[in-house]
mmCIF file with all atom_site columns, C-alpha atoms in Angstrom:
data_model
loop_
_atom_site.group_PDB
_atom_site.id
_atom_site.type_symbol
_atom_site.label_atom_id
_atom_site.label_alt_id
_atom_site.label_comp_id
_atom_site.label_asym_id
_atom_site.label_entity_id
_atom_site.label_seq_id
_atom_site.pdbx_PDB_ins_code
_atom_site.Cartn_x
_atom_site.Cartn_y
_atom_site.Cartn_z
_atom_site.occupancy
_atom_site.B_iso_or_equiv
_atom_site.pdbx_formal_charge
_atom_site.auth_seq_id
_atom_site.auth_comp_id
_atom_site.auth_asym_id
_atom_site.auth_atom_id
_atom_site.pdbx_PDB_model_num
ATOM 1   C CA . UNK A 1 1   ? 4.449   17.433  -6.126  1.00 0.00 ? 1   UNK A CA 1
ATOM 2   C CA . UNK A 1 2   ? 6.440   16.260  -3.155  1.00 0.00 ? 2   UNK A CA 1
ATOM 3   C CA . UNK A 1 3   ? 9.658   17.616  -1.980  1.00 0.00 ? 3   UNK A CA 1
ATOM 4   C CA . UNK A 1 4   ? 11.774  16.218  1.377   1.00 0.00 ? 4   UNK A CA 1
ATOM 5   C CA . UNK A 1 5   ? 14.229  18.167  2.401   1.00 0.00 ? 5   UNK A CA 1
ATOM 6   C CA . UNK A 1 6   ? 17.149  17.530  4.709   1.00 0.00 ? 6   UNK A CA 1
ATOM 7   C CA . UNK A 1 7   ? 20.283  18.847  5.993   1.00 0.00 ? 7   UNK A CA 1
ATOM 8   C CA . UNK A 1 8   ? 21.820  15.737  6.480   1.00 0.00 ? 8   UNK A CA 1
ATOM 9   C CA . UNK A 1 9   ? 25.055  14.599  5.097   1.00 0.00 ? 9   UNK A CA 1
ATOM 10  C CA . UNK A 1 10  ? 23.583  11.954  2.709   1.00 0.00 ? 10  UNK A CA 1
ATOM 11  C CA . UNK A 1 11  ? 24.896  10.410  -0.420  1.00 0.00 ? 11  UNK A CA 1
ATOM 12  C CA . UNK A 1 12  ? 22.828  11.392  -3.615  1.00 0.00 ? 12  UNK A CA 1
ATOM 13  C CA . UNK A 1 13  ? 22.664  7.733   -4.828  1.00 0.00 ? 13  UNK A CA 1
ATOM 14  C CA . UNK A 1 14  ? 22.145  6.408   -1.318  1.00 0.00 ? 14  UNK A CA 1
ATOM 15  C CA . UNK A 1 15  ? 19.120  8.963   -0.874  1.00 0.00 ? 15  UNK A CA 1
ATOM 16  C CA . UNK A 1 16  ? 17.706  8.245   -4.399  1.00 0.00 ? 16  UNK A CA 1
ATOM 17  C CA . UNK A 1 17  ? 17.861  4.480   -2.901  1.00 0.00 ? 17  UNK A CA 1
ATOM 18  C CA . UNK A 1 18  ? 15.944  5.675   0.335   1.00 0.00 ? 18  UNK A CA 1
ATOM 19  C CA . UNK A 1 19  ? 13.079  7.428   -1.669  1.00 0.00 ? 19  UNK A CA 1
ATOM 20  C CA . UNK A 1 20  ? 12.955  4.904   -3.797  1.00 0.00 ? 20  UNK A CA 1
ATOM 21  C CA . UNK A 1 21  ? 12.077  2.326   -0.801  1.00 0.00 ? 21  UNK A CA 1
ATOM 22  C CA . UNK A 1 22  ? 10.099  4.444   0.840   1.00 0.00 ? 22  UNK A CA 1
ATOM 23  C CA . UNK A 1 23  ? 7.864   5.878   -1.430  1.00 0.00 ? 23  UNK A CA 1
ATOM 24  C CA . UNK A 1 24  ? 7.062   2.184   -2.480  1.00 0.00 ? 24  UNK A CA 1
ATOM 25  C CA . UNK A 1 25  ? 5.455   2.032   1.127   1.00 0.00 ? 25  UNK A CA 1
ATOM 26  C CA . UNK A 1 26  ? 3.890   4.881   0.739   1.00 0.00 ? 26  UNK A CA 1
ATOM 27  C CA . UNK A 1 27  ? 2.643   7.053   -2.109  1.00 0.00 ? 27  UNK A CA 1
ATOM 28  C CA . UNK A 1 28  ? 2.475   3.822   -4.112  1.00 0.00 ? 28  UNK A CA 1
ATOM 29  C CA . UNK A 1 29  ? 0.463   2.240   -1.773  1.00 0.00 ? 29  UNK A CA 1
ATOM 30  C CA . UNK A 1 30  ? -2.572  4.719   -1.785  1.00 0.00 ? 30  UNK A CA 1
ATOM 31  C CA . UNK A 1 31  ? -5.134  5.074   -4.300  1.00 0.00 ? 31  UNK A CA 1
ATOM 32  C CA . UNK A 1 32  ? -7.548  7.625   -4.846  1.00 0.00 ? 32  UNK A CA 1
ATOM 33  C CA . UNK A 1 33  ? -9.606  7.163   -7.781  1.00 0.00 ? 33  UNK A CA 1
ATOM 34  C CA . UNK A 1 34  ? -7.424  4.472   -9.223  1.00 0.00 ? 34  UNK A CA 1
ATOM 35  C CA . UNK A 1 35  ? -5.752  5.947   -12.014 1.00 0.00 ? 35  UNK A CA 1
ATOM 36  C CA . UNK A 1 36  ? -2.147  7.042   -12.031 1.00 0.00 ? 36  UNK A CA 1
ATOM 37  C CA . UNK A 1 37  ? -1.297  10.545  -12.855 1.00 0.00 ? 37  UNK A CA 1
ATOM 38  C CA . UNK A 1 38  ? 1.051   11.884  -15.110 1.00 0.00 ? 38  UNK A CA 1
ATOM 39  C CA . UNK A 1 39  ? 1.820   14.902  -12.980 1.00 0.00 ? 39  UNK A CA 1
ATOM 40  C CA . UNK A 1 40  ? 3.044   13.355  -10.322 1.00 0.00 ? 40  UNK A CA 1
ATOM 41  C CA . UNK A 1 41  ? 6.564   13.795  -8.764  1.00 0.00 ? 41  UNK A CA 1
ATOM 42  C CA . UNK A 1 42  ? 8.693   13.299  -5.641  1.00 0.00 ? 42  UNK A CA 1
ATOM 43  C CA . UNK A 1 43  ? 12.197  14.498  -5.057  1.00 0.00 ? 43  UNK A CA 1
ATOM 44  C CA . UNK A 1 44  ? 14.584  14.515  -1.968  1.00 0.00 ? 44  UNK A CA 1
ATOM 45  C CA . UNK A 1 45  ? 17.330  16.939  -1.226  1.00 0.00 ? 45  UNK A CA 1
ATOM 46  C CA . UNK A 1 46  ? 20.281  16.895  1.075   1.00 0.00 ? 46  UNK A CA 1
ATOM 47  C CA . UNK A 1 47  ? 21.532  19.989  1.398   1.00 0.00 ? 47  UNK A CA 1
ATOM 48  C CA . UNK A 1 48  ? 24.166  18.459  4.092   1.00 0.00 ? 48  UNK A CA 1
ATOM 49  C CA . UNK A 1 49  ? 24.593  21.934  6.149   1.00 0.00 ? 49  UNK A CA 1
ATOM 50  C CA . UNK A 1 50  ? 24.077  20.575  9.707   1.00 0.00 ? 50  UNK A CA 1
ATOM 51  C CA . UNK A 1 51  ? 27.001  18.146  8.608   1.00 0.00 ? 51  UNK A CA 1
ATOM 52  C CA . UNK A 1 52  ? 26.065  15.611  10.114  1.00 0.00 ? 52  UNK A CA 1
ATOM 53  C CA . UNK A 1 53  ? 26.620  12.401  8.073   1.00 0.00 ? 53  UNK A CA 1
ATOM 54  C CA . UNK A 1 54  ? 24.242  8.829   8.850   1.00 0.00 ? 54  UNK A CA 1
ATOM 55  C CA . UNK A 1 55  ? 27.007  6.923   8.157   1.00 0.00 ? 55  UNK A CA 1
ATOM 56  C CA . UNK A 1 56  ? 26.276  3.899   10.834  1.00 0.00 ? 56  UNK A CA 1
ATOM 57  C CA . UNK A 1 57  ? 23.964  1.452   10.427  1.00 0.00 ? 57  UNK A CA 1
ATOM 58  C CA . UNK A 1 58  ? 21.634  2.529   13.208  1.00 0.00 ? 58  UNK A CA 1
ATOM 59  C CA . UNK A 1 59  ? 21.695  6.295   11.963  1.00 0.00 ? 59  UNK A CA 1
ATOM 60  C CA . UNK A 1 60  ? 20.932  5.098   8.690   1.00 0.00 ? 60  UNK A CA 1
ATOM 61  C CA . UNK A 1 61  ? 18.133  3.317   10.079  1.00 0.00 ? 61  UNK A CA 1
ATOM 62  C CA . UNK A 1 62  ? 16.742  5.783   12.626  1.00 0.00 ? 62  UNK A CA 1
ATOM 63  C CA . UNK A 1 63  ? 16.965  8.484   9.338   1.00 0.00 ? 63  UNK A CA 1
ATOM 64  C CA . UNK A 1 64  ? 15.567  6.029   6.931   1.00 0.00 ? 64  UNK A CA 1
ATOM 65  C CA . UNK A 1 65  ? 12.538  5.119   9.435   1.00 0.00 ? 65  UNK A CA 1
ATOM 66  C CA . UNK A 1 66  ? 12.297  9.199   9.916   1.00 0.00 ? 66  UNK A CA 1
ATOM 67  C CA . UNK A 1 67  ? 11.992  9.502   5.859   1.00 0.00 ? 67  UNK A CA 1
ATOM 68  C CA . UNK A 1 68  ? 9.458   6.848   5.502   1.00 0.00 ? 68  UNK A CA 1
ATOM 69  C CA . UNK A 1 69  ? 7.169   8.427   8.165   1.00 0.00 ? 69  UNK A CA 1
ATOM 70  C CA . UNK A 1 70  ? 7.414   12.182  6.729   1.00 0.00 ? 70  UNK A CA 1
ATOM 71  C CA . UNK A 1 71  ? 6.393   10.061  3.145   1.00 0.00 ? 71  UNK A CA 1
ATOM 72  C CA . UNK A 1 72  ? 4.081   8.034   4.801   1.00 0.00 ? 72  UNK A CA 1
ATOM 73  C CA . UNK A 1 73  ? 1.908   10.648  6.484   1.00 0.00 ? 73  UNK A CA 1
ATOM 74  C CA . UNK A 1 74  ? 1.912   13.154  3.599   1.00 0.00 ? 74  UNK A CA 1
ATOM 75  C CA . UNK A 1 75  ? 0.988   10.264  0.959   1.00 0.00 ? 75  UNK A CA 1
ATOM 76  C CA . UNK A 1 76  ? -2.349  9.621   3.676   1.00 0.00 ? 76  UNK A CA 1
ATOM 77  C CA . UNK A 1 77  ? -3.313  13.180  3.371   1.00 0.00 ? 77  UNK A CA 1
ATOM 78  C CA . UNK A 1 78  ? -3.235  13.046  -0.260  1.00 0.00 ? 78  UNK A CA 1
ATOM 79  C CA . UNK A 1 79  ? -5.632  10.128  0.192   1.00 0.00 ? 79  UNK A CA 1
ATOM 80  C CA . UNK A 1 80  ? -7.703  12.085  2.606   1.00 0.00 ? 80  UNK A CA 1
ATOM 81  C CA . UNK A 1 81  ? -7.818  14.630  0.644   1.00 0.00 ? 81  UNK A CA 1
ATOM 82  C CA . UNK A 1 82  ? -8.506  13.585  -2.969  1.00 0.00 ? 82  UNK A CA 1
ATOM 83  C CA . UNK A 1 83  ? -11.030 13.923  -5.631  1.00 0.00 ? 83  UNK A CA 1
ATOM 84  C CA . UNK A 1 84  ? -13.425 14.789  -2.774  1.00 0.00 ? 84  UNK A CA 1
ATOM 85  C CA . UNK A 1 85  ? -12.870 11.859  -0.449  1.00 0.00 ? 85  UNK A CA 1
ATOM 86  C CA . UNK A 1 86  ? -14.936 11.794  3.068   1.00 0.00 ? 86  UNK A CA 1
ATOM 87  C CA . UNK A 1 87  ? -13.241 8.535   4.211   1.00 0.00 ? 87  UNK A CA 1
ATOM 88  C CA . UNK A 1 88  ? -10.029 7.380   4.797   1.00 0.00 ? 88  UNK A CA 1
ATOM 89  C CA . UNK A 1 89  ? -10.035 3.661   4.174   1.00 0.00 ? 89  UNK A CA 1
ATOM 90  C CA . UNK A 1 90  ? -6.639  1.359   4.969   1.00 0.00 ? 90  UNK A CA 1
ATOM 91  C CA . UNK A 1 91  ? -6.475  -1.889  3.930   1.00 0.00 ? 91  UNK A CA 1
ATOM 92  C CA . UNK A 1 92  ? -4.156  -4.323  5.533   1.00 0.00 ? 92  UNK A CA 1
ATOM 93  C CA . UNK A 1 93  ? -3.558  -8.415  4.367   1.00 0.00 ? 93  UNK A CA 1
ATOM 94  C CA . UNK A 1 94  ? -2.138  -10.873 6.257   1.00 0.00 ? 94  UNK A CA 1
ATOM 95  C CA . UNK A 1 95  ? -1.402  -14.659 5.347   1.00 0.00 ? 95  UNK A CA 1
ATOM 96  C CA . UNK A 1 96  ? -0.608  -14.028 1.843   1.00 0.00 ? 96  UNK A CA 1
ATOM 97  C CA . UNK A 1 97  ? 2.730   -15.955 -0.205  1.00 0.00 ? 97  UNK A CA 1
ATOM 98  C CA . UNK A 1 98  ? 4.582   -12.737 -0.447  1.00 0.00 ? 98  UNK A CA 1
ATOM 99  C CA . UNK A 1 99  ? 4.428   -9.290  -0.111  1.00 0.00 ? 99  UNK A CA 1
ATOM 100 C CA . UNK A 1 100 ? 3.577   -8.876  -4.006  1.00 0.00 ? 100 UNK A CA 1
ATOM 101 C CA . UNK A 1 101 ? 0.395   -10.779 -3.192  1.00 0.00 ? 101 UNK A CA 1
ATOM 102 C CA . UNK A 1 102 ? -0.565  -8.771  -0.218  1.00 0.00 ? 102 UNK A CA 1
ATOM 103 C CA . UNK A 1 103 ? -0.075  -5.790  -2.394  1.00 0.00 ? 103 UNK A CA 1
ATOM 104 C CA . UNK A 1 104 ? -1.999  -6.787  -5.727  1.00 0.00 ? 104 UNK A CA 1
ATOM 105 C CA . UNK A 1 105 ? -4.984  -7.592  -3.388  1.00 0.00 ? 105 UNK A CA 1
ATOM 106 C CA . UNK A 1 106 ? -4.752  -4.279  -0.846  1.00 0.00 ? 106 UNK A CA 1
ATOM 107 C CA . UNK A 1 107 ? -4.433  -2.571  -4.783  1.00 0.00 ? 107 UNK A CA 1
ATOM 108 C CA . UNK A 1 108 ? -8.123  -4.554  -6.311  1.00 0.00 ? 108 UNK A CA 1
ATOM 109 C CA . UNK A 1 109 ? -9.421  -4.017  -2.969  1.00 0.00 ? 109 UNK A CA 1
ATOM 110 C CA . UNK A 1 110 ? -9.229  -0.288  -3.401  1.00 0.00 ? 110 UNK A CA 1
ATOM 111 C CA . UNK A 1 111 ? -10.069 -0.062  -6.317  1.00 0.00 ? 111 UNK A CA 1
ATOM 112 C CA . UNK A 1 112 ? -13.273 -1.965  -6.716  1.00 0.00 ? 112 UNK A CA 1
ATOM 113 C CA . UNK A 1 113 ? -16.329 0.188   -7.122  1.00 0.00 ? 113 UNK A CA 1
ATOM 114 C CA . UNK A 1 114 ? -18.522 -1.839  -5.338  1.00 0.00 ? 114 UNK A CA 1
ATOM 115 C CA . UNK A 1 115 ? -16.743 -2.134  -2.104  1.00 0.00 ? 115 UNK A CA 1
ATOM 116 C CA . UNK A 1 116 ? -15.643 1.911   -1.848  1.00 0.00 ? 116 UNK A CA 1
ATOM 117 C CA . UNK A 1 117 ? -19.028 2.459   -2.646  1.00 0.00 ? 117 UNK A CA 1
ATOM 118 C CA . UNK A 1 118 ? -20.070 0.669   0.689   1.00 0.00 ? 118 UNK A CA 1
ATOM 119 C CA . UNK A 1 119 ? -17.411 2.311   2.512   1.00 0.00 ? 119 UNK A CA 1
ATOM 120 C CA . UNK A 1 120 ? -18.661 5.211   1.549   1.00 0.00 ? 120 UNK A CA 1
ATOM 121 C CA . UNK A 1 121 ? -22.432 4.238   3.105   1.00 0.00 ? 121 UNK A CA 1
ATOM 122 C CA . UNK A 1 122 ? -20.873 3.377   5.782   1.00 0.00 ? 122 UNK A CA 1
ATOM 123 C CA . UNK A 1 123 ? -22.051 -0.673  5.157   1.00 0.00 ? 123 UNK A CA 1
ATOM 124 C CA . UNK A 1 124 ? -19.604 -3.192  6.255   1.00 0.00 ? 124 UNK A CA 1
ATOM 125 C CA . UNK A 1 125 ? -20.530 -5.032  3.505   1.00 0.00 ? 125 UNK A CA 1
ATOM 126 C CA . UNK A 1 126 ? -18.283 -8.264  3.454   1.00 0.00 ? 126 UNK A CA 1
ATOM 127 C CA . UNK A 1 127 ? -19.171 -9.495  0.501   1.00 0.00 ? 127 UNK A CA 1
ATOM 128 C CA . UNK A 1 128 ? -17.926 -7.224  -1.573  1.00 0.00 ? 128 UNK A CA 1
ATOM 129 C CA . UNK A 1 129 ? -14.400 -6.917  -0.352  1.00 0.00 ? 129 UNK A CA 1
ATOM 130 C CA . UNK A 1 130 ? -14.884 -11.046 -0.485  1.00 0.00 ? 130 UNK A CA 1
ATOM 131 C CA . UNK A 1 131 ? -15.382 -11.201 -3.881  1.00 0.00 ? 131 UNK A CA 1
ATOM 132 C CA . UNK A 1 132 ? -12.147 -8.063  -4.614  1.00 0.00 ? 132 UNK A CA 1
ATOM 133 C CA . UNK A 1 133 ? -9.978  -10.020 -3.061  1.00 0.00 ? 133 UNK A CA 1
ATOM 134 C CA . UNK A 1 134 ? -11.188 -12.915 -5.138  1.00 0.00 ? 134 UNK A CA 1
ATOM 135 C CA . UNK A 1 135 ? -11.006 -11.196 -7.836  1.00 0.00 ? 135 UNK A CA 1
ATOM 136 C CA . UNK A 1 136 ? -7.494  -10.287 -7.542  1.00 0.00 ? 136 UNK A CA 1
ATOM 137 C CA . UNK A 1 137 ? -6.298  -13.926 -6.211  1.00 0.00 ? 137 UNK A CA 1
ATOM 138 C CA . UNK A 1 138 ? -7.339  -14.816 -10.007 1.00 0.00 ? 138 UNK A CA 1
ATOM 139 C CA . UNK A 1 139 ? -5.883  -11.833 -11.748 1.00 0.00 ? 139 UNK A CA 1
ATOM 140 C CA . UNK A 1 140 ? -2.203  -12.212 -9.863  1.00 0.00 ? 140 UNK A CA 1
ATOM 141 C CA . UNK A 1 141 ? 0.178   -12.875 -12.381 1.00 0.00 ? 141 UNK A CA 1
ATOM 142 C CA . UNK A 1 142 ? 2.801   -15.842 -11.995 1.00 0.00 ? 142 UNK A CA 1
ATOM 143 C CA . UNK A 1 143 ? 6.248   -14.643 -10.414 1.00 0.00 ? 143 UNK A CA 1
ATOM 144 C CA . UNK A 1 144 ? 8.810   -17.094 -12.239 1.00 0.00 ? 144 UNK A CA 1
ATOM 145 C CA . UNK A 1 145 ? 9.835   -16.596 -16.425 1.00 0.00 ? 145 UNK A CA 1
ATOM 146 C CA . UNK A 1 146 ? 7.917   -19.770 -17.082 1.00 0.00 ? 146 UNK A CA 1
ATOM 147 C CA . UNK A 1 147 ? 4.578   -17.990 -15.840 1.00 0.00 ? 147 UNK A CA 1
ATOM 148 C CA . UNK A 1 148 ? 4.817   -14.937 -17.258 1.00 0.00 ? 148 UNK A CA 1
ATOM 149 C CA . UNK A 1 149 ? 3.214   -15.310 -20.225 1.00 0.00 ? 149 UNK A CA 1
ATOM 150 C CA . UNK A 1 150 ? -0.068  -16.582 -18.291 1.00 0.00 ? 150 UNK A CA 1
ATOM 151 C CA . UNK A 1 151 ? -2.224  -15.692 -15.557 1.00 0.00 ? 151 UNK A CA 1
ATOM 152 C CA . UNK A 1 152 ? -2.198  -17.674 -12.231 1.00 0.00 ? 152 UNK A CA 1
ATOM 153 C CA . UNK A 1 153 ? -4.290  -18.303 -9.549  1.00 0.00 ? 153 UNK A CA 1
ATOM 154 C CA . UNK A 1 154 ? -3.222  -17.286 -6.303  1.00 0.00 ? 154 UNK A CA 1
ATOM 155 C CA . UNK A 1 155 ? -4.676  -20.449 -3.785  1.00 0.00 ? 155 UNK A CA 1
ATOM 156 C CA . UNK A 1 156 ? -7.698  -18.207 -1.838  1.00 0.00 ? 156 UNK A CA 1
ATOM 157 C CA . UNK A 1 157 ? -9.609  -20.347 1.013   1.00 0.00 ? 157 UNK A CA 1
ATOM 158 C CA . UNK A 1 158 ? -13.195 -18.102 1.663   1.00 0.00 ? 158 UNK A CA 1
ATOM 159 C CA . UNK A 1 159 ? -12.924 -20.366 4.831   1.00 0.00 ? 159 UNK A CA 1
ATOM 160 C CA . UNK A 1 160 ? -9.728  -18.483 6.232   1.00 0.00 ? 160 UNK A CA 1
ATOM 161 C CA . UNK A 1 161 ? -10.510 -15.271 5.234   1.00 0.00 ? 161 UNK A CA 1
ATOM 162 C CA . UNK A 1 162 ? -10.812 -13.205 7.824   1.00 0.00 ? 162 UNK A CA 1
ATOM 163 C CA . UNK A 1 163 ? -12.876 -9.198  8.048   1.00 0.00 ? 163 UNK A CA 1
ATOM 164 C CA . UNK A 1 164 ? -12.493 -6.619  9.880   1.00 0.00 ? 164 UNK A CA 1
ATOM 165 C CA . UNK A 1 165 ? -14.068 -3.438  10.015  1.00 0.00 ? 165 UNK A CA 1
ATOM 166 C CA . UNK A 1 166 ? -12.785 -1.013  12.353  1.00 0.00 ? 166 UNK A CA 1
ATOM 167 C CA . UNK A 1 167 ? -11.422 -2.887  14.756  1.00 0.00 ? 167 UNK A CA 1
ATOM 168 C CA . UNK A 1 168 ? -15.275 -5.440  14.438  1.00 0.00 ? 168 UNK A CA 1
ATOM 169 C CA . UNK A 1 169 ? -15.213 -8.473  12.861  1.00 0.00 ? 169 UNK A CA 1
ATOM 170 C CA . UNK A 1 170 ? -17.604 -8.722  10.625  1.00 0.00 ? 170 UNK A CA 1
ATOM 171 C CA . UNK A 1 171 ? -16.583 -12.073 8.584   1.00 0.00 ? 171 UNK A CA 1
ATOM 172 C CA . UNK A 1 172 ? -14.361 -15.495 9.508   1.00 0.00 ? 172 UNK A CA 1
ATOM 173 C CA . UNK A 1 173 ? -14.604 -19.162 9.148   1.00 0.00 ? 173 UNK A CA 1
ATOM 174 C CA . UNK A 1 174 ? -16.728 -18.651 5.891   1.00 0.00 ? 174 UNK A CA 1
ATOM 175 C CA . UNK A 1 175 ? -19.288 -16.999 7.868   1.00 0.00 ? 175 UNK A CA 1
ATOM 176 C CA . UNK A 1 176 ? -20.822 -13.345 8.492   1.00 0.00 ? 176 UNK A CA 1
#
């Protein structure tokens, strides 16, 4: 259960807007043992007692950046923390169509077996988050009506695929 709490003056719908943004960059973007839970919830609530409204563009954008940090850093402790986790792996892609790509291959990444299983060890093994990322680049669905109903490919060149581990890198130019 997550509750934010502020004593902003903020609009209920414009704050329902604002969670809704920023817990897409946030809780929704961790996984801890891949499944989603039923249990879960998140509210935010304005009590608007300092009265102080964000009104203006750039206060709306200095509180919404505030929000999205507060969500961001309790959604990595619940990663840090879960179903006994040791390590905190973050997985960031670059290069890809849209974000919805990027996404759907940060989400097979972390869940594939194999490849937490060799964070876990400690093994920067390469070949494993190779072949999730393959993996999803075949599983992402179309994005227009007339691909819905089918599965397609998302154009992945091993060649430009780049890995790093920590700050090493450990794959590029289709090469360990």
């Amino acid at each position: 259960l997550g509750v934010v709490c502020t004593d902003a003056v903020v609009a209920p719908s414009a704050l329902q807007r604002l969670l809704h943004a920023a817990c897409d960059t946030s809780f929704n973007a961790i996984s801890v043992d891949g499944d989603t839970s039923t249990n879960d919830a998140l509210i935010a609530l304005a009590s608007g007692a300092t009265g102080c409204g964000v009104e203006s563009p750039e206060a709306w954008r200095v509180f919404s950046a505030a929000v999205t940090e507060v969500l961001t850093t309790l959604a990595r402790a619940v990663a840090a923390d879960g179903e006994g986790a040791t390590r905190l792996l973050e997985v960031e892609v670059r290069g890809t169509r849209d974000d919805a790509t990027a996404r759907a291959i940060a989400r097979t990444v972390c869940r594939s077996s194999l490849f937490k299983s060799s964070v876990f060890a400690g093994d920067p093994a390469w070949g494993r988050l190779a072949a999730a990322v393959g993996q999803a680049c075949l599983e992402r669905p179309g994005h227009d009506a007339r691909e819905a109903t089918q599965a397609t490919q998302v154009p992945f060149d091993a060649a430009a695929l780049r890995i790093e581990a920590q700050g090493i890198l450990v794959y590029e130019h289709g090469a360990p």
